[in-house]
Amino acid sequence: MSRSYLLLSLATLMLATSIPAVAARKAPASQSRPYVETSYLIAPKQVGDFELEGASYDANQKYSGAGFRYMLKGHQETRFDVYVYPAGRLDPASAVDDGMKGFRYDIAQAVKQNIYTQVQELHDSPFPLSGAEPEDSVPANDIDAAVMKAIADTGRVTGHKLQMRFNLQPRDWPMYSSGYLFYKQLYYFKLRASAAQERITQESFDSLTDLAARTLIPALQVANVGECANATIYLNPDTTPEQGAVELVRQSRQHQGYNCHSSAGQAGIEQSRRSAEVIEITYAADEWKSQ
């Protein structure tokens, strides 16, 4: 790979976004438009062998987001629920750490209410989802390597997995259960799946839930509309041109990951409705200002 990999990356970013190639460091201008005024939660009706069974959303509880239930052909014993709810613009690792605290709180509440008993945590570990790999993965020099790393890092979806067993009350059914939490597009994506132990082996259940996470989470999307469509990139004037270019790639890719648009038309919402369930969540000017 030659130095052209860096130049190609920059050219692609300039075509794909409205972010200028050079941005001076300055204080953000005041904005009248909310950072996010509308979010469109997009759940495809079919993702491989996974089929959407239903969706739920309560406009009076919009900060709880929406839920989408999927089934997998040939596996009637298991349903896969994906909950999508707002998080904000956060550091991905910190977002998942905080989100897992809420996840564990919900489990503790279920135990307290005697919904779950005999809860056992079997496995607790990071579960990242990798983005697309560059076509040519061999860097020609240090700058190319830095660009490729920036692309890989910003393309990765940070996630975590919690694997459990418990008894489901009031019938005292022994259950396998797995939960996954991810942060992307300014939202949390939480996948939950449970199945009766008498209907599936632990190994088969684990394989199914991992497959569900790797298949459904990349497929479900949140398209955001608002001021977040505009971005300012901050570059250190003391860095070299090469370092500045790498930082430009990193920040531009990070902004692309927020999936922000200036309008629903630009986001292609009407086209999405043809093959997906789309839930619209609107925010008032004072509800989502933080960038």
Short mmCIF file of C-alpha atoms in Angstrom, two decimals:
data_model
loop_
_atom_site.label_atom_id
_atom_site.label_comp_id
_atom_site.label_asym_id
_atom_site.label_seq_id
_atom_site.Cartn_x
_atom_site.Cartn_y
_atom_site.Cartn_z
CA MET A 1 0.00 0.00 0.00
CA SER A 2 1.27 3.45 -0.83
CA ARG A 3 0.69 6.86 0.68
CA SER A 4 -2.39 7.04 -1.57
CA TYR A 5 -4.32 5.07 1.08
CA LEU A 6 -4.29 8.17 3.28
CA LEU A 7 -5.27 10.43 0.40
CA LEU A 8 -8.02 8.06 -0.72
CA SER A 9 -9.41 7.92 2.82
CA LEU A 10 -9.52 11.70 3.03
CA ALA A 11 -11.13 12.07 -0.39
CA THR A 12 -13.78 9.48 0.48
CA LEU A 13 -14.60 11.26 3.73
CA MET A 14 -14.94 14.61 1.99
CA LEU A 15 -17.41 13.12 -0.49
CA ALA A 16 -19.39 11.22 2.15
CA THR A 17 -19.77 14.03 4.66
CA SER A 18 -20.29 17.77 4.81
CA ILE A 19 -17.37 18.14 7.23
CA PRO A 20 -14.71 20.49 5.89
CA ALA A 21 -11.23 19.10 5.35
CA VAL A 22 -9.69 21.84 7.49
CA ALA A 23 -11.28 23.20 10.64
CA ALA A 24 -9.82 25.73 13.01
CA ARG A 25 -10.08 25.25 16.75
CA LYS A 26 -12.71 27.63 18.02
CA ALA A 27 -15.58 27.70 20.49
CA PRO A 28 -18.76 26.00 19.19
CA ALA A 29 -21.31 28.47 17.87
CA SER A 30 -24.62 28.72 19.66
CA GLN A 31 -27.34 26.66 18.02
CA SER A 32 -31.08 27.12 17.85
CA ARG A 33 -31.82 23.65 16.50
CA PRO A 34 -31.74 20.73 18.97
CA TYR A 35 -28.72 18.47 18.68
CA VAL A 36 -31.22 15.66 17.98
CA GLU A 37 -34.78 16.71 17.19
CA THR A 38 -35.98 13.36 15.81
CA SER A 39 -34.63 9.82 15.94
CA TYR A 40 -35.88 7.10 13.61
CA LEU A 41 -35.44 3.61 15.03
CA ILE A 42 -35.28 1.23 12.07
CA ALA A 43 -35.79 -2.51 12.52
CA PRO A 44 -35.73 -4.62 9.33
CA LYS A 45 -38.61 -7.07 9.00
CA GLN A 46 -36.20 -9.78 7.83
CA VAL A 47 -32.50 -10.16 8.67
CA GLY A 48 -31.18 -13.43 7.30
CA ASP A 49 -33.26 -16.12 8.99
CA PHE A 50 -34.40 -13.73 11.73
CA GLU A 51 -37.93 -12.41 11.33
CA LEU A 52 -39.47 -9.44 13.12
CA GLU A 53 -42.49 -10.54 15.18
CA GLY A 54 -43.47 -7.23 16.69
CA ALA A 55 -42.48 -3.80 17.96
CA SER A 56 -43.47 -1.76 21.00
CA TYR A 57 -43.14 1.90 21.89
CA ASP A 58 -44.85 4.17 24.41
CA ALA A 59 -44.57 7.85 23.51
CA ASN A 60 -45.13 8.72 27.17
CA GLN A 61 -42.00 6.73 28.07
CA LYS A 62 -39.80 7.76 25.18
CA TYR A 63 -36.57 7.69 27.18
CA SER A 64 -37.16 3.95 27.51
CA GLY A 65 -36.98 3.74 23.72
CA ALA A 66 -38.56 0.95 21.71
CA GLY A 67 -38.51 -2.83 21.73
CA PHE A 68 -38.31 -5.21 18.77
CA ARG A 69 -38.93 -8.96 19.03
CA TYR A 70 -37.38 -11.37 16.53
CA MET A 71 -37.80 -15.09 15.99
CA LEU A 72 -35.37 -17.45 14.28
CA LYS A 73 -36.70 -20.06 11.89
CA GLY A 74 -36.45 -23.55 13.38
CA HIS A 75 -36.01 -22.28 16.95
CA GLN A 76 -39.43 -21.76 18.48
CA GLU A 77 -38.01 -22.15 21.98
CA THR A 78 -36.20 -18.80 21.85
CA ARG A 79 -37.20 -15.23 21.15
CA PHE A 80 -34.74 -12.38 20.76
CA ASP A 81 -35.72 -8.96 22.12
CA VAL A 82 -33.77 -5.88 21.10
CA TYR A 83 -34.36 -2.70 23.11
CA VAL A 84 -33.14 0.59 21.63
CA TYR A 85 -33.05 3.65 23.89
CA PRO A 86 -31.24 7.02 23.95
CA ALA A 87 -27.78 7.38 25.47
CA GLY A 88 -26.29 10.62 24.11
CA ARG A 89 -22.86 11.48 22.79
CA LEU A 90 -20.56 9.46 25.03
CA ASP A 91 -17.22 7.74 25.08
CA PRO A 92 -18.15 4.23 23.85
CA ALA A 93 -16.32 2.33 26.59
CA SER A 94 -17.73 4.54 29.36
CA ALA A 95 -21.20 4.34 27.80
CA VAL A 96 -21.20 0.54 27.92
CA ASP A 97 -19.80 0.48 31.47
CA ASP A 98 -22.59 2.81 32.63
CA GLY A 99 -25.18 0.92 30.64
CA MET A 100 -24.18 -2.39 32.22
CA LYS A 101 -24.77 -0.87 35.65
CA GLY A 102 -28.35 -0.19 34.60
CA PHE A 103 -28.58 -3.69 33.15
CA ARG A 104 -27.51 -5.25 36.46
CA TYR A 105 -29.88 -3.00 38.36
CA ASP A 106 -32.79 -4.32 36.29
CA ILE A 107 -31.76 -7.90 37.08
CA ALA A 108 -31.48 -7.07 40.78
CA GLN A 109 -34.98 -5.58 40.68
CA ALA A 110 -36.33 -8.75 39.06
CA VAL A 111 -34.76 -10.76 41.88
CA LYS A 112 -36.15 -8.38 44.48
CA GLN A 113 -39.64 -8.77 42.99
CA ASN A 114 -39.22 -12.57 42.98
CA ILE A 115 -39.47 -12.78 39.18
CA TYR A 116 -36.03 -14.42 39.02
CA THR A 117 -34.65 -16.79 41.64
CA GLN A 118 -31.40 -18.76 41.92
CA VAL A 119 -29.61 -16.36 39.57
CA GLN A 120 -26.14 -17.51 38.48
CA GLU A 121 -23.76 -15.40 36.40
CA LEU A 122 -21.86 -17.73 34.08
CA HIS A 123 -19.91 -15.38 31.87
CA ASP A 124 -19.25 -11.63 31.81
CA SER A 125 -17.02 -10.23 29.09
CA PRO A 126 -16.58 -7.62 26.33
CA PHE A 127 -18.39 -8.44 23.09
CA PRO A 128 -17.31 -5.93 20.42
CA LEU A 129 -18.62 -6.03 16.87
CA SER A 130 -15.97 -5.30 14.28
CA GLY A 131 -16.51 -3.03 11.31
CA ALA A 132 -15.52 -3.83 7.76
CA GLU A 133 -11.83 -4.53 7.23
CA PRO A 134 -9.87 -2.50 4.66
CA GLU A 135 -9.44 -4.28 1.33
CA ASP A 136 -5.66 -4.11 1.63
CA SER A 137 -4.66 -4.66 5.24
CA VAL A 138 -0.90 -4.19 4.78
CA PRO A 139 0.22 -0.60 5.55
CA ALA A 140 3.06 0.86 3.52
CA ASN A 141 4.24 3.20 6.29
CA ASP A 142 3.42 4.48 9.76
CA ILE A 143 0.87 7.03 8.51
CA ASP A 144 -1.02 4.40 6.57
CA ALA A 145 -1.00 2.17 9.65
CA ALA A 146 -2.35 5.02 11.80
CA VAL A 147 -5.14 5.74 9.28
CA MET A 148 -6.10 2.07 9.16
CA LYS A 149 -6.15 1.87 12.95
CA ALA A 150 -8.34 4.98 13.17
CA ILE A 151 -10.79 3.47 10.68
CA ALA A 152 -10.85 0.12 12.51
CA ASP A 153 -11.26 1.74 15.95
CA THR A 154 -14.10 4.03 14.92
CA GLY A 155 -15.82 1.24 12.96
CA ARG A 156 -15.91 -1.10 15.93
CA VAL A 157 -19.15 -1.23 17.97
CA THR A 158 -18.37 -1.45 21.67
CA GLY A 159 -20.40 -4.11 23.47
CA HIS A 160 -20.64 -6.41 26.47
CA LYS A 161 -22.17 -9.83 27.16
CA LEU A 162 -23.68 -11.21 30.37
CA GLN A 163 -24.56 -14.90 30.41
CA MET A 164 -26.82 -16.26 33.19
CA ARG A 165 -29.02 -19.02 34.51
CA PHE A 166 -32.05 -18.45 36.73
CA ASN A 167 -35.41 -19.88 37.65
CA LEU A 168 -38.38 -17.99 36.24
CA GLN A 169 -41.28 -17.55 38.64
CA PRO A 170 -44.07 -18.28 39.39
CA ARG A 171 -43.58 -21.71 37.75
CA ASP A 172 -39.95 -22.07 38.83
CA TRP A 173 -38.78 -22.84 35.27
CA PRO A 174 -34.97 -23.24 34.93
CA MET A 175 -33.88 -20.85 32.17
CA TYR A 176 -30.79 -20.02 30.18
CA SER A 177 -30.47 -16.28 29.59
CA SER A 178 -28.01 -14.00 27.83
CA GLY A 179 -27.91 -10.23 27.61
CA TYR A 180 -25.84 -8.03 25.31
CA LEU A 181 -25.40 -4.27 25.47
CA PHE A 182 -23.98 -2.09 22.71
CA TYR A 183 -23.50 1.62 22.11
CA LYS A 184 -23.87 3.06 18.61
CA GLN A 185 -25.54 5.97 16.80
CA LEU A 186 -26.04 7.85 20.11
CA TYR A 187 -28.22 5.02 21.46
CA TYR A 188 -28.00 1.86 23.53
CA PHE A 189 -28.91 -1.41 21.85
CA LYS A 190 -29.71 -4.16 24.35
CA LEU A 191 -30.43 -7.71 23.23
CA ARG A 192 -32.05 -10.17 25.65
CA ALA A 193 -32.82 -13.83 25.02
CA SER A 194 -34.00 -16.62 27.33
CA ALA A 195 -35.03 -20.24 26.83
CA ALA A 196 -36.17 -23.10 29.04
CA GLN A 197 -33.29 -25.40 29.86
CA GLU A 198 -35.40 -28.46 29.05
CA ARG A 199 -35.82 -27.31 25.43
CA ILE A 200 -32.25 -26.49 24.39
CA THR A 201 -28.68 -27.23 25.46
CA GLN A 202 -26.45 -24.55 26.93
CA GLU A 203 -24.04 -24.82 24.00
CA SER A 204 -26.78 -24.44 21.38
CA PHE A 205 -28.34 -21.54 23.25
CA ASP A 206 -25.01 -19.71 23.48
CA SER A 207 -24.39 -20.16 19.76
CA LEU A 208 -27.86 -18.85 18.90
CA THR A 209 -27.63 -15.76 21.06
CA ASP A 210 -24.15 -14.88 19.79
CA LEU A 211 -25.45 -15.26 16.24
CA ALA A 212 -28.42 -13.04 17.07
CA ALA A 213 -26.17 -10.30 18.46
CA ARG A 214 -23.80 -10.40 15.49
CA THR A 215 -26.69 -10.42 13.01
CA LEU A 216 -29.32 -8.12 14.49
CA ILE A 217 -27.28 -5.34 16.11
CA PRO A 218 -25.53 -4.28 12.87
CA ALA A 219 -28.85 -4.50 11.00
CA LEU A 220 -30.92 -2.32 13.34
CA GLN A 221 -30.24 1.37 12.89
CA VAL A 222 -31.01 4.73 14.45
CA ALA A 223 -31.08 7.64 12.02
CA ASN A 224 -30.85 10.97 13.87
CA VAL A 225 -32.05 14.30 12.47
CA GLY A 226 -31.01 17.63 13.93
CA GLU A 227 -28.05 19.90 14.54
CA CYS A 228 -25.92 16.79 15.03
CA ALA A 229 -25.72 16.65 11.21
CA ASN A 230 -23.22 19.50 11.46
CA ALA A 231 -19.85 18.93 13.07
CA THR A 232 -16.72 20.85 13.90
CA ILE A 233 -13.42 19.03 13.80
CA TYR A 234 -10.74 20.28 16.16
CA LEU A 235 -7.14 19.92 15.01
CA ASN A 236 -4.06 20.75 17.02
CA PRO A 237 -2.12 23.41 15.04
CA ASP A 238 1.14 22.09 16.50
CA THR A 239 0.85 18.63 14.95
CA THR A 240 2.39 17.63 11.64
CA PRO A 241 0.22 17.61 8.49
CA GLU A 242 0.27 13.80 8.54
CA GLN A 243 -0.87 13.65 12.16
CA GLY A 244 -3.57 16.20 11.45
CA ALA A 245 -4.79 14.16 8.50
CA VAL A 246 -5.04 11.02 10.65
CA GLU A 247 -6.99 12.95 13.28
CA LEU A 248 -9.27 14.31 10.57
CA VAL A 249 -10.01 10.75 9.45
CA ARG A 250 -10.65 9.63 13.03
CA GLN A 251 -13.03 12.47 13.92
CA SER A 252 -14.84 12.31 10.58
CA ARG A 253 -15.42 8.58 10.92
CA GLN A 254 -16.60 9.03 14.49
CA HIS A 255 -19.12 11.64 13.38
CA GLN A 256 -20.34 9.38 10.57
CA GLY A 257 -20.99 6.76 13.23
CA TYR A 258 -23.61 9.00 14.87
CA ASN A 259 -25.74 8.55 11.70
CA CYS A 260 -26.92 12.16 11.77
CA HIS A 261 -28.79 13.88 8.96
CA SER A 262 -30.26 17.31 8.28
CA SER A 263 -33.67 15.89 7.31
CA ALA A 264 -35.70 12.69 7.19
CA GLY A 265 -35.46 12.80 3.42
CA GLN A 266 -31.68 12.84 3.55
CA ALA A 267 -31.82 9.89 5.96
CA GLY A 268 -33.93 7.88 3.48
CA ILE A 269 -36.69 7.19 6.00
CA GLU A 270 -39.47 6.62 3.45
CA GLN A 271 -37.34 4.04 1.67
CA SER A 272 -36.64 2.33 4.99
CA ARG A 273 -40.36 1.99 5.73
CA ARG A 274 -40.76 -0.35 2.75
CA SER A 275 -38.82 -3.17 4.42
CA ALA A 276 -38.57 -2.20 8.08
CA GLU A 277 -40.55 -1.16 11.11
CA VAL A 278 -39.72 2.51 11.75
CA ILE A 279 -40.45 4.14 15.09
CA GLU A 280 -40.14 7.91 15.31
CA ILE A 281 -39.11 9.60 18.55
CA THR A 282 -39.26 13.39 18.67
CA TYR A 283 -37.49 15.63 21.15
CA ALA A 284 -38.24 19.18 22.27
CA ALA A 285 -35.54 21.84 22.08
CA ASP A 286 -34.66 21.49 25.78
CA GLU A 287 -34.59 17.68 25.87
CA TRP A 288 -31.43 16.91 23.92
CA LYS A 289 -28.97 19.75 23.74
CA SER A 290 -25.75 18.10 24.79
CA GLN A 291 -23.18 17.40 22.11
#
